[in-house]
Amino acid sequence: MQRNLLQLFYLLSAILFILGLRGLSHPKTARRGMFLAELGMLLAIVGTLLHHEIVSYRWIAAGLVLGTVIGAPLAIWIPMTAVPQRTALSHSFGALAAALVGISEYYRHGAHLGSARVATIGVEVMLGSLTFTGSLMAAGKLQGIVRGFPITYRGQNVSNLALLAGMAGLIVVLTLSPATGPAFYAMVGLALLFGVLLILPIGAADMPVVIALLNSYGGLTDAAMGFMLDNKIQIITGSLDGSSGFILSVLMCRAMNRSMTNVLFGAFGKVPELTAGEQAKKPIRQTTMEEAAEILGTARSVVFVPGYGMAVSQAQHRVRELADALKSKGVSVRYGIHAVAGRMPGHMNVLLAEANVPYDELYDMDQINSHFPETDVAVVVGANDVVNPAAKRLRGSPIYGMPILEVEKARVVIVCKRSLNPGFAGIDNELYYSDNTLMLFGDAKDTMVKLATALKE
Ligand code: NAP
């Protein structure tokens, strides 16, 4: 009876996880998707508590309290812009837990485990250990605790590959002779080191892709643990996590027109920056709040293009208020969303949803690009790379080939940012020197407030 109930809980939670993932594929259903996935997780935990082999609930209760004490503050107080590093931290905890379960299995049963089980444990502990240190490094780089700049040295790729081959070799040794304890613990040490070395050459701005990839490693670890413990829900959730994390990282690379190899081994972010002197030589057209408000007030159609700067200054509510003011004057308002604007997938969608921007005003890049030629004003709010025409024209540019939002085709472009400083790719933006571009310097939130006030006046 208890066993059947457990299987029923697991089946229900697997269905809820799949429905949850499906819901997450659209902003309109994302909240419901998240709720279904949370319910699935709750059922999986409650189901596991019914397991007939549990002898005491004392340690489980301690684990629940500890998890809540760490998890609740992380969820409540960490700001939206720090979500990538928070996600990396969560992955590191999950991977550490999986690695520790594998290590304890080997420690307890070592020599008595058959070759197949030791091989599974070996793979699981290797993935768990490297995901643990790799995720900690990724969180450190994003938080600025570790230098975000790509750290490279001669022979880096060769030594990393040698390390990987060493770990694979030790797993083969363990499979042939499961009782070889030193090989197991040496493999754990190498995997912990590999996680650190894997992340060193990757720049902070590429971390979101790497985090999605580490998420996928974490999922594979979980699936391997499911095989080891004969736990079906873990095999299902691990496979879902592993495949969705991998698909996400591939999609992000595609949206940036980069290969996975380039992200992992390309030391991206080491491009020479344009000096202030070089920038100063090119003429720009700077505008004032009053002039910009006047242009907006006489427009018939306006497209807002948000980017990382909107997230940094938390300007999403003020953007919506300006849009509301424009709509009340009969202006048609739309938002152009680039898949990799900001620093995490769906970053702009999440922020604009938080500000209650109607979903039907959000347009993907492919949908909005054909509308720019008939748009009166494109307002770029803290976006840079995703509107840089160099991606189309400048061969050799780090973003060459990346599809962009073609704001330059609008009648007037108003760019709201604090300076001419580059964005993530570290390169100058030729949009700023275009004849129809007006630069409106200042913090995005501040600018939106002042524009709305000027517009009302
Ligand atoms: P971006 O190219 O990084 O540029 C952001 C701009 O925001 C900066 O030039 C900065 O200029 C401005 N800014 C910063 N703080 C501001 C503030 N308080 N007020 C106003 N402006 C502010 O951003 P993006 O156009 O969104 O492009 C995203 C980039 O990240 C792409 O290159 C993409 O490939 C990369 N990326 C994205 C993801 C993802 O999942 N979304 C993942 C990995 C990499 P000032 O300093 O002059 O203000």
Coordinates of C-alpha atoms and ligand atoms in Angstrom, one line a residue:
M1 CA 0.0 0.0 0.0
Q2 CA 2.7 2.5 1.1
R3 CA 4.8 1.5 -1.9
N4 CA 1.9 2.1 -4.3
L5 CA 1.2 5.5 -2.7
L6 CA 4.9 6.4 -3.2
Q7 CA 4.8 5.5 -6.9
L8 CA 1.5 7.5 -7.3
F9 CA 3.2 10.6 -5.7
Y10 CA 6.2 10.1 -8.0
L11 CA 4.0 9.7 -11.1
L12 CA 1.9 12.8 -10.2
S13 CA 5.0 14.9 -9.6
A14 CA 6.6 13.8 -12.9
I15 CA 3.4 14.9 -14.8
L16 CA 3.5 18.2 -12.9
F17 CA 7.2 18.8 -13.8
I18 CA 6.4 18.2 -17.5
L19 CA 3.4 20.5 -17.4
G20 CA 5.4 23.1 -15.5
L21 CA 8.2 23.1 -18.2
R22 CA 5.5 23.4 -20.9
G23 CA 4.0 26.4 -19.0
L24 CA 7.4 28.1 -18.8
S25 CA 7.7 28.3 -22.6
H26 CA 5.4 31.4 -22.7
P27 CA 5.4 34.5 -20.4
K28 CA 1.6 34.3 -20.2
T29 CA 1.7 30.8 -18.7
A30 CA 5.1 31.0 -17.0
R31 CA 3.7 31.8 -13.5
R32 CA 1.3 28.8 -13.7
G33 CA 4.1 26.6 -15.0
M34 CA 6.3 27.6 -12.0
F35 CA 3.4 26.9 -9.6
L36 CA 2.9 23.4 -11.2
A37 CA 6.6 22.6 -11.0
E38 CA 6.7 23.7 -7.3
L39 CA 3.7 21.5 -6.6
G40 CA 5.5 18.7 -8.3
M41 CA 8.5 19.2 -6.1
L42 CA 6.3 19.3 -3.0
L43 CA 4.6 16.0 -3.9
A44 CA 8.0 14.4 -4.7
I45 CA 9.3 15.4 -1.2
V46 CA 6.1 14.3 0.6
G47 CA 6.2 11.0 -1.4
T48 CA 9.8 10.4 -0.4
L49 CA 8.9 10.9 3.3
L50 CA 6.6 7.9 3.0
H51 CA 9.5 5.7 1.9
H52 CA 9.4 2.4 3.8
E53 CA 13.2 2.3 4.4
I54 CA 13.2 5.5 6.5
V55 CA 14.3 4.5 10.0
S56 CA 14.3 7.9 11.7
Y57 CA 13.0 11.3 10.7
R58 CA 15.4 13.3 12.9
W59 CA 18.1 13.9 10.3
I60 CA 15.5 14.6 7.6
A61 CA 13.9 17.2 9.8
A62 CA 17.3 18.8 10.4
G63 CA 17.9 18.9 6.7
L64 CA 14.5 20.5 6.0
V65 CA 15.2 23.2 8.6
L66 CA 18.7 23.8 7.2
G67 CA 17.5 24.0 3.6
T68 CA 14.7 26.5 4.6
V69 CA 17.2 28.6 6.6
I70 CA 19.5 28.9 3.5
G71 CA 16.8 28.9 0.8
A72 CA 14.3 31.4 2.1
P73 CA 16.6 34.4 2.5
L74 CA 18.1 33.5 -0.9
A75 CA 14.7 33.7 -2.5
I76 CA 13.4 36.7 -0.6
W77 CA 16.3 39.1 -0.5
I78 CA 18.5 38.5 -3.5
P79 CA 17.7 41.2 -6.2
M80 CA 16.6 40.3 -9.7
T81 CA 19.9 41.4 -11.3
A82 CA 21.7 38.9 -9.0
V83 CA 19.5 35.9 -10.1
P84 CA 22.2 34.4 -12.3
Q85 CA 24.7 34.0 -9.4
R86 CA 21.9 32.8 -7.1
T87 CA 21.0 30.1 -9.6
A88 CA 24.7 29.1 -9.8
L89 CA 24.7 28.8 -6.0
S90 CA 21.6 26.6 -6.0
H91 CA 23.3 24.4 -8.6
S92 CA 26.4 24.1 -6.5
F93 CA 24.3 23.0 -3.5
G94 CA 22.4 20.4 -5.6
A95 CA 25.6 19.1 -7.1
L96 CA 27.3 18.9 -3.7
A97 CA 24.4 16.9 -2.3
A98 CA 24.4 14.4 -5.3
A99 CA 28.2 14.0 -5.0
L100 CA 28.1 13.4 -1.3
V101 CA 25.4 10.7 -1.7
G102 CA 27.6 9.0 -4.3
I103 CA 30.7 9.2 -2.0
S104 CA 28.8 7.8 1.0
E105 CA 27.5 4.9 -1.2
Y106 CA 31.0 4.1 -2.2
Y107 CA 32.4 4.6 1.3
R108 CA 29.8 2.2 2.8
H109 CA 29.7 -0.5 0.1
G110 CA 32.9 0.1 -1.9
A111 CA 34.3 -3.4 -2.6
H112 CA 30.9 -5.1 -2.6
L113 CA 29.5 -2.9 -5.4
G114 CA 29.5 -4.5 -8.9
S115 CA 31.4 -2.9 -11.8
A116 CA 28.2 -1.4 -13.3
R117 CA 27.2 0.3 -10.1
V118 CA 30.7 1.6 -9.4
A119 CA 30.8 3.0 -13.0
T120 CA 27.5 4.8 -12.4
I121 CA 28.6 6.2 -9.0
G122 CA 31.9 7.3 -10.6
V123 CA 30.2 9.2 -13.3
E124 CA 27.7 10.7 -10.9
V125 CA 30.4 11.8 -8.4
M126 CA 32.6 13.2 -11.1
L127 CA 29.8 15.3 -12.6
G128 CA 28.5 16.4 -9.2
S129 CA 32.0 17.4 -8.0
L130 CA 32.9 19.4 -11.1
T131 CA 29.5 21.1 -11.1
F132 CA 29.9 22.0 -7.5
T133 CA 33.2 23.9 -7.9
G134 CA 32.4 25.1 -11.4
S135 CA 29.1 26.6 -10.1
L136 CA 30.8 28.2 -7.1
M137 CA 33.4 29.8 -9.5
A138 CA 30.6 31.0 -11.9
A139 CA 28.7 32.6 -8.9
G140 CA 32.0 34.2 -7.7
K141 CA 32.8 35.6 -11.2
L142 CA 29.3 37.1 -11.6
Q143 CA 29.3 38.5 -8.0
G144 CA 32.8 40.0 -8.7
I145 CA 34.4 38.0 -5.9
V146 CA 36.6 36.2 -8.5
R147 CA 37.9 38.4 -11.4
G148 CA 35.3 38.3 -14.1
F149 CA 38.0 38.7 -16.9
P150 CA 38.8 35.4 -18.7
I151 CA 42.0 34.0 -17.1
T152 CA 44.0 32.2 -19.7
Y153 CA 47.5 30.6 -19.9
R154 CA 49.5 28.5 -22.3
G155 CA 48.4 25.0 -22.9
Q156 CA 45.2 25.6 -21.0
N157 CA 42.9 23.5 -23.2
V158 CA 45.4 20.7 -23.5
S159 CA 45.9 20.5 -19.7
N160 CA 42.1 20.6 -19.2
L161 CA 41.6 17.8 -21.7
A162 CA 44.4 15.8 -20.0
L163 CA 42.6 16.2 -16.7
L164 CA 39.3 15.0 -18.2
A165 CA 41.1 12.0 -19.7
G166 CA 42.6 11.3 -16.3
M167 CA 39.2 11.2 -14.6
A168 CA 37.8 9.0 -17.3
G169 CA 40.8 6.6 -16.9
L170 CA 40.3 6.4 -13.1
I171 CA 36.6 5.5 -13.7
V172 CA 37.7 2.7 -16.0
V173 CA 40.1 1.5 -13.3
L174 CA 37.3 1.5 -10.8
T175 CA 35.0 -0.4 -13.2
L176 CA 37.6 -3.1 -13.6
S177 CA 38.5 -3.2 -9.9
P178 CA 35.7 -1.6 -7.7
A179 CA 37.7 -1.9 -4.5
T180 CA 40.5 0.5 -5.6
G181 CA 39.6 3.2 -3.1
P182 CA 42.5 5.6 -3.9
A183 CA 41.4 5.8 -7.6
F184 CA 37.9 6.8 -6.4
Y185 CA 39.1 9.6 -4.1
A186 CA 41.8 10.8 -6.6
M187 CA 39.0 11.0 -9.2
V188 CA 36.9 13.2 -6.8
G189 CA 39.9 15.5 -6.2
L190 CA 40.5 15.8 -10.0
A191 CA 36.9 16.6 -10.6
L192 CA 36.8 19.3 -8.0
L193 CA 39.9 20.9 -9.6
F194 CA 38.5 20.5 -13.1
G195 CA 35.4 22.5 -12.2
V196 CA 37.6 25.4 -11.2
L197 CA 39.9 25.2 -14.3
L198 CA 36.9 24.8 -16.7
I199 CA 35.4 28.2 -15.6
L200 CA 38.7 30.2 -15.4
P201 CA 38.9 31.1 -19.1
I202 CA 35.3 32.1 -19.4
G203 CA 34.4 35.8 -19.0
A204 CA 31.7 36.9 -16.4
A205 CA 29.3 37.9 -19.2
D206 CA 29.3 34.4 -20.7
M207 CA 28.4 32.9 -17.3
P208 CA 24.7 32.7 -18.0
V209 CA 25.4 30.2 -20.8
V210 CA 27.8 28.3 -18.6
I211 CA 25.3 28.3 -15.8
A212 CA 22.7 26.7 -18.1
L213 CA 25.3 24.1 -19.1
L214 CA 26.2 23.4 -15.4
N215 CA 22.5 23.1 -14.8
S216 CA 22.4 20.4 -17.4
Y217 CA 25.4 18.6 -15.8
G218 CA 23.6 18.9 -12.5
G219 CA 20.6 17.2 -14.1
L220 CA 22.7 14.4 -15.5
T221 CA 24.2 13.9 -12.0
D222 CA 20.7 13.6 -10.6
A223 CA 19.7 11.1 -13.3
A224 CA 22.8 9.0 -12.6
M225 CA 22.0 9.1 -8.9
G226 CA 18.4 7.9 -9.7
F227 CA 19.9 4.8 -11.5
M228 CA 22.2 4.3 -8.5
L229 CA 19.5 4.5 -5.9
D230 CA 16.8 2.9 -8.2
N231 CA 14.7 6.1 -7.8
K232 CA 12.5 6.7 -10.8
I233 CA 11.5 10.3 -10.1
Q234 CA 15.2 11.2 -9.9
I235 CA 15.8 9.7 -13.2
I236 CA 12.9 11.6 -14.7
T237 CA 13.7 15.0 -13.1
G238 CA 17.4 14.6 -13.8
S239 CA 16.8 13.9 -17.5
L240 CA 14.3 16.8 -17.8
D241 CA 16.8 19.1 -16.0
G242 CA 19.8 17.8 -18.1
S243 CA 18.1 18.1 -21.4
S244 CA 16.3 21.5 -20.8
G245 CA 19.6 23.0 -19.4
F246 CA 21.5 21.8 -22.5
I247 CA 18.8 23.1 -24.9
L248 CA 18.8 26.5 -23.2
S249 CA 22.5 26.9 -23.4
V250 CA 22.4 25.9 -27.2
L251 CA 19.6 28.5 -27.8
M252 CA 21.5 31.2 -25.9
C253 CA 24.6 30.5 -28.0
R254 CA 22.5 30.6 -31.2
A255 CA 21.0 33.9 -30.2
M256 CA 24.5 35.4 -29.7
N257 CA 25.7 33.7 -32.9
R258 CA 28.4 31.9 -31.0
S259 CA 29.4 28.3 -30.9
M260 CA 29.5 26.4 -27.6
T261 CA 33.2 25.8 -28.2
N262 CA 33.7 29.5 -28.5
V263 CA 31.9 30.2 -25.2
L264 CA 33.8 27.5 -23.4
F265 CA 37.2 28.0 -24.8
G266 CA 37.1 31.3 -26.6
A267 CA 38.1 33.6 -23.7
F268 CA 35.4 36.0 -24.9
G269 CA 35.5 39.5 -23.4
K270 CA 39.2 40.1 -24.1
V271 CA 38.6 42.5 -27.0
P272 CA 40.4 45.8 -26.8
E273 CA 38.1 48.5 -25.6
L274 CA 37.7 51.8 -27.5
T275 CA 39.4 54.6 -25.6
A276 CA 37.6 57.7 -24.5
G277 CA 39.8 59.7 -26.9
E278 CA 38.8 57.5 -29.9
Q279 CA 35.1 57.9 -29.0
A280 CA 35.4 61.6 -28.6
K281 CA 36.6 62.0 -32.2
K282 CA 33.2 60.8 -33.6
P283 CA 30.3 63.3 -33.5
I284 CA 27.1 62.4 -31.7
R285 CA 23.8 64.2 -31.4
Q286 CA 22.9 64.8 -27.8
T287 CA 19.3 65.7 -26.8
T288 CA 17.5 67.2 -23.8
M289 CA 14.6 65.9 -21.8
E290 CA 12.3 68.7 -23.3
E291 CA 13.3 67.9 -26.9
A292 CA 12.9 64.2 -26.4
A293 CA 9.5 64.6 -24.7
E294 CA 8.4 66.8 -27.6
I295 CA 9.5 64.2 -30.2
L296 CA 7.7 61.5 -28.2
G297 CA 4.6 63.6 -27.8
T298 CA 4.2 64.2 -31.5
A299 CA 4.9 60.6 -32.5
R300 CA 2.2 58.2 -33.7
S301 CA 4.1 55.0 -33.0
V302 CA 6.8 54.3 -30.4
V303 CA 8.8 51.1 -29.8
F304 CA 10.7 50.6 -26.5
V305 CA 13.8 48.4 -26.7
P306 CA 14.9 47.5 -23.2
G307 CA 18.3 46.0 -22.3
Y308 CA 20.7 45.2 -19.5
G309 CA 20.8 48.9 -18.4
M310 CA 17.0 48.8 -17.7
A311 CA 17.6 45.8 -15.4
V312 CA 20.5 47.6 -13.6
S313 CA 18.6 50.7 -12.9
Q314 CA 15.3 48.8 -12.2
A315 CA 13.5 51.2 -14.6
Q316 CA 10.8 48.7 -15.8
H317 CA 7.9 50.3 -13.8
R318 CA 9.0 53.8 -15.0
V319 CA 9.1 52.6 -18.6
R320 CA 5.6 51.3 -18.3
E321 CA 4.4 54.7 -16.8
L322 CA 6.0 56.6 -19.7
A323 CA 4.3 54.1 -22.1
D324 CA 1.0 54.7 -20.3
A325 CA 1.4 58.5 -20.6
L326 CA 2.1 58.0 -24.4
K327 CA -0.9 55.7 -24.8
S328 CA -3.2 58.2 -23.1
K329 CA -2.2 60.6 -25.9
G330 CA -3.2 58.1 -28.5
V331 CA 0.4 56.9 -29.4
S332 CA 0.7 53.2 -30.4
V333 CA 3.3 51.6 -28.0
R334 CA 5.1 48.3 -28.5
Y335 CA 8.2 46.7 -26.9
G336 CA 10.9 44.9 -29.0
I337 CA 12.5 42.0 -27.0
H338 CA 15.8 40.5 -28.0
A339 CA 16.4 36.9 -26.9
V340 CA 19.7 37.7 -25.2
A341 CA 19.0 41.3 -23.9
G342 CA 20.1 41.5 -20.3
R343 CA 22.1 38.8 -18.7
M344 CA 19.8 35.8 -18.5
P345 CA 17.2 34.2 -20.7
G346 CA 13.8 35.9 -20.5
H347 CA 15.4 38.7 -18.5
M348 CA 13.4 41.5 -20.1
N349 CA 10.1 39.5 -20.2
V350 CA 10.4 38.9 -16.5
L351 CA 11.0 42.5 -15.7
L352 CA 8.3 43.8 -17.9
A353 CA 5.8 41.2 -16.6
E354 CA 6.7 42.5 -13.1
A355 CA 5.8 46.0 -14.2
N356 CA 2.4 44.6 -15.6
V357 CA 3.2 45.5 -19.2
P358 CA 0.5 43.7 -21.3
Y359 CA 1.9 40.6 -23.1
D360 CA 0.3 41.6 -26.4
E361 CA 2.6 44.7 -26.5
L362 CA 5.7 42.5 -26.3
Y363 CA 7.2 41.6 -29.7
D364 CA 10.1 39.2 -30.4
M365 CA 12.9 40.4 -32.6
D366 CA 11.6 38.6 -35.7
Q367 CA 8.1 40.1 -35.2
I368 CA 9.2 43.7 -34.5
N369 CA 12.0 44.2 -37.0
S370 CA 9.6 44.5 -40.0
H371 CA 7.8 47.3 -38.1
F372 CA 10.8 49.6 -37.5
P373 CA 10.7 51.3 -40.9
E374 CA 7.1 52.6 -40.1
T375 CA 8.0 53.5 -36.4
D376 CA 8.3 57.1 -35.5
V377 CA 10.5 56.7 -32.4
A378 CA 12.5 53.8 -31.1
V379 CA 13.4 54.4 -27.4
V380 CA 16.5 52.3 -26.5
V381 CA 16.5 51.9 -22.7
G382 CA 19.9 50.6 -21.5
A383 CA 20.4 48.3 -24.5
N384 CA 23.6 48.3 -26.4
D385 CA 24.9 45.1 -28.2
V386 CA 21.4 43.9 -29.2
V387 CA 20.9 47.1 -31.2
N388 CA 24.5 47.4 -32.6
P389 CA 24.4 47.5 -36.5
A390 CA 28.1 46.3 -36.4
A391 CA 26.6 42.8 -36.0
K392 CA 25.4 43.1 -39.6
R393 CA 28.2 45.0 -41.2
L394 CA 31.5 44.7 -39.4
R395 CA 33.2 41.4 -40.2
G396 CA 35.6 40.6 -37.4
S397 CA 33.5 42.2 -34.8
P398 CA 32.9 39.8 -31.8
I399 CA 29.1 40.2 -32.4
Y400 CA 29.3 39.8 -36.2
G401 CA 26.4 37.7 -37.3
M402 CA 24.3 38.1 -34.2
P403 CA 20.8 39.0 -35.2
I404 CA 19.9 42.4 -33.8
L405 CA 16.8 44.7 -33.3
E406 CA 17.0 47.0 -36.3
V407 CA 16.1 50.2 -34.4
E408 CA 18.3 52.3 -36.8
K409 CA 15.4 51.9 -39.4
A410 CA 13.0 53.9 -37.2
R411 CA 12.5 57.6 -38.1
V412 CA 14.2 58.8 -34.8
V413 CA 16.1 56.7 -32.3
I414 CA 16.5 58.0 -28.7
V415 CA 19.2 56.1 -26.8
C416 CA 18.9 56.3 -23.0
K417 CA 22.1 55.3 -21.2
R418 CA 24.6 57.0 -18.9
S419 CA 27.6 57.4 -21.3
L420 CA 29.1 56.1 -24.6
N421 CA 30.5 53.1 -22.6
P422 CA 30.2 49.7 -24.3
G423 CA 28.1 46.8 -23.1
F424 CA 28.8 43.1 -22.7
A425 CA 30.8 42.7 -25.9
G426 CA 33.1 45.6 -25.0
I427 CA 32.8 47.2 -28.4
D428 CA 31.7 50.6 -29.7
N429 CA 28.2 51.0 -31.1
E430 CA 27.9 52.7 -34.5
L431 CA 24.2 53.4 -33.8
Y432 CA 25.3 56.3 -31.5
Y433 CA 26.9 58.2 -34.4
S434 CA 24.0 57.7 -36.8
D435 CA 22.2 60.8 -38.2
N436 CA 18.8 59.8 -36.8
T437 CA 20.1 58.9 -33.3
L438 CA 19.7 61.2 -30.3
M439 CA 21.7 60.4 -27.2
L440 CA 19.8 61.1 -23.9
F441 CA 22.4 60.6 -21.2
G442 CA 21.5 59.6 -17.7
D443 CA 20.4 56.7 -15.5
A444 CA 17.5 54.9 -17.2
K445 CA 15.0 55.1 -14.3
D446 CA 15.7 58.8 -13.8
T447 CA 15.4 59.5 -17.5
M448 CA 12.0 57.7 -17.8
V449 CA 10.6 59.6 -14.8
K450 CA 11.8 62.9 -16.2
L451 CA 10.5 62.1 -19.7
A452 CA 7.0 61.2 -18.3
T453 CA 6.9 64.4 -16.3
A454 CA 8.0 66.5 -19.3
L455 CA 5.5 64.7 -21.5
K456 CA 2.6 65.5 -19.1
E457 CA 3.6 69.1 -18.8
Ligands
NAP1 P1 24.7 45.5 -23.0 O1 25.2 45.4 -24.4 O2 25.4 44.7 -22.0 O3 24.6 47.0 -22.7 C1 24.0 47.5 -21.5 C2 24.2 49.0 -21.5 O4 23.4 49.4 -20.4 C3 25.6 49.4 -21.3 O5 26.2 49.9 -22.5 C4 25.4 50.5 -20.2 O6 25.9 51.8 -20.7 C5 23.9 50.6 -20.0 N1 23.6 50.8 -18.5 C6 24.1 50.2 -17.5 N2 23.6 50.7 -16.4 C7 22.7 51.6 -16.7 C8 21.8 52.5 -16.1 N3 21.7 52.5 -14.7 N4 21.0 53.3 -16.8 C9 21.1 53.3 -18.1 N5 21.9 52.6 -18.8 C10 22.7 51.7 -18.1 O7 23.2 45.0 -22.9 P2 22.2 44.4 -24.0 O8 22.0 45.3 -25.2 O9 21.0 44.0 -23.2 O10 22.9 43.1 -24.5 C11 23.1 41.9 -23.7 C12 24.4 41.4 -24.0 O11 24.7 40.3 -23.0 C13 24.6 40.7 -25.4 O12 25.8 41.0 -25.9 C14 24.4 39.3 -25.1 O13 25.0 38.4 -26.0 C15 25.0 39.1 -23.7 N6 24.5 38.0 -23.0 C16 23.2 37.9 -22.7 C17 22.8 36.7 -22.0 C18 21.3 36.5 -21.7 O14 20.9 35.4 -21.4 N7 20.5 37.5 -21.8 C19 23.7 35.7 -21.6 C20 25.0 35.9 -21.9 C21 25.4 37.0 -22.6 P3 26.4 53.0 -19.7 O15 27.4 52.4 -18.8 O16 26.9 54.0 -20.7 O17 25.1 53.4 -19.0

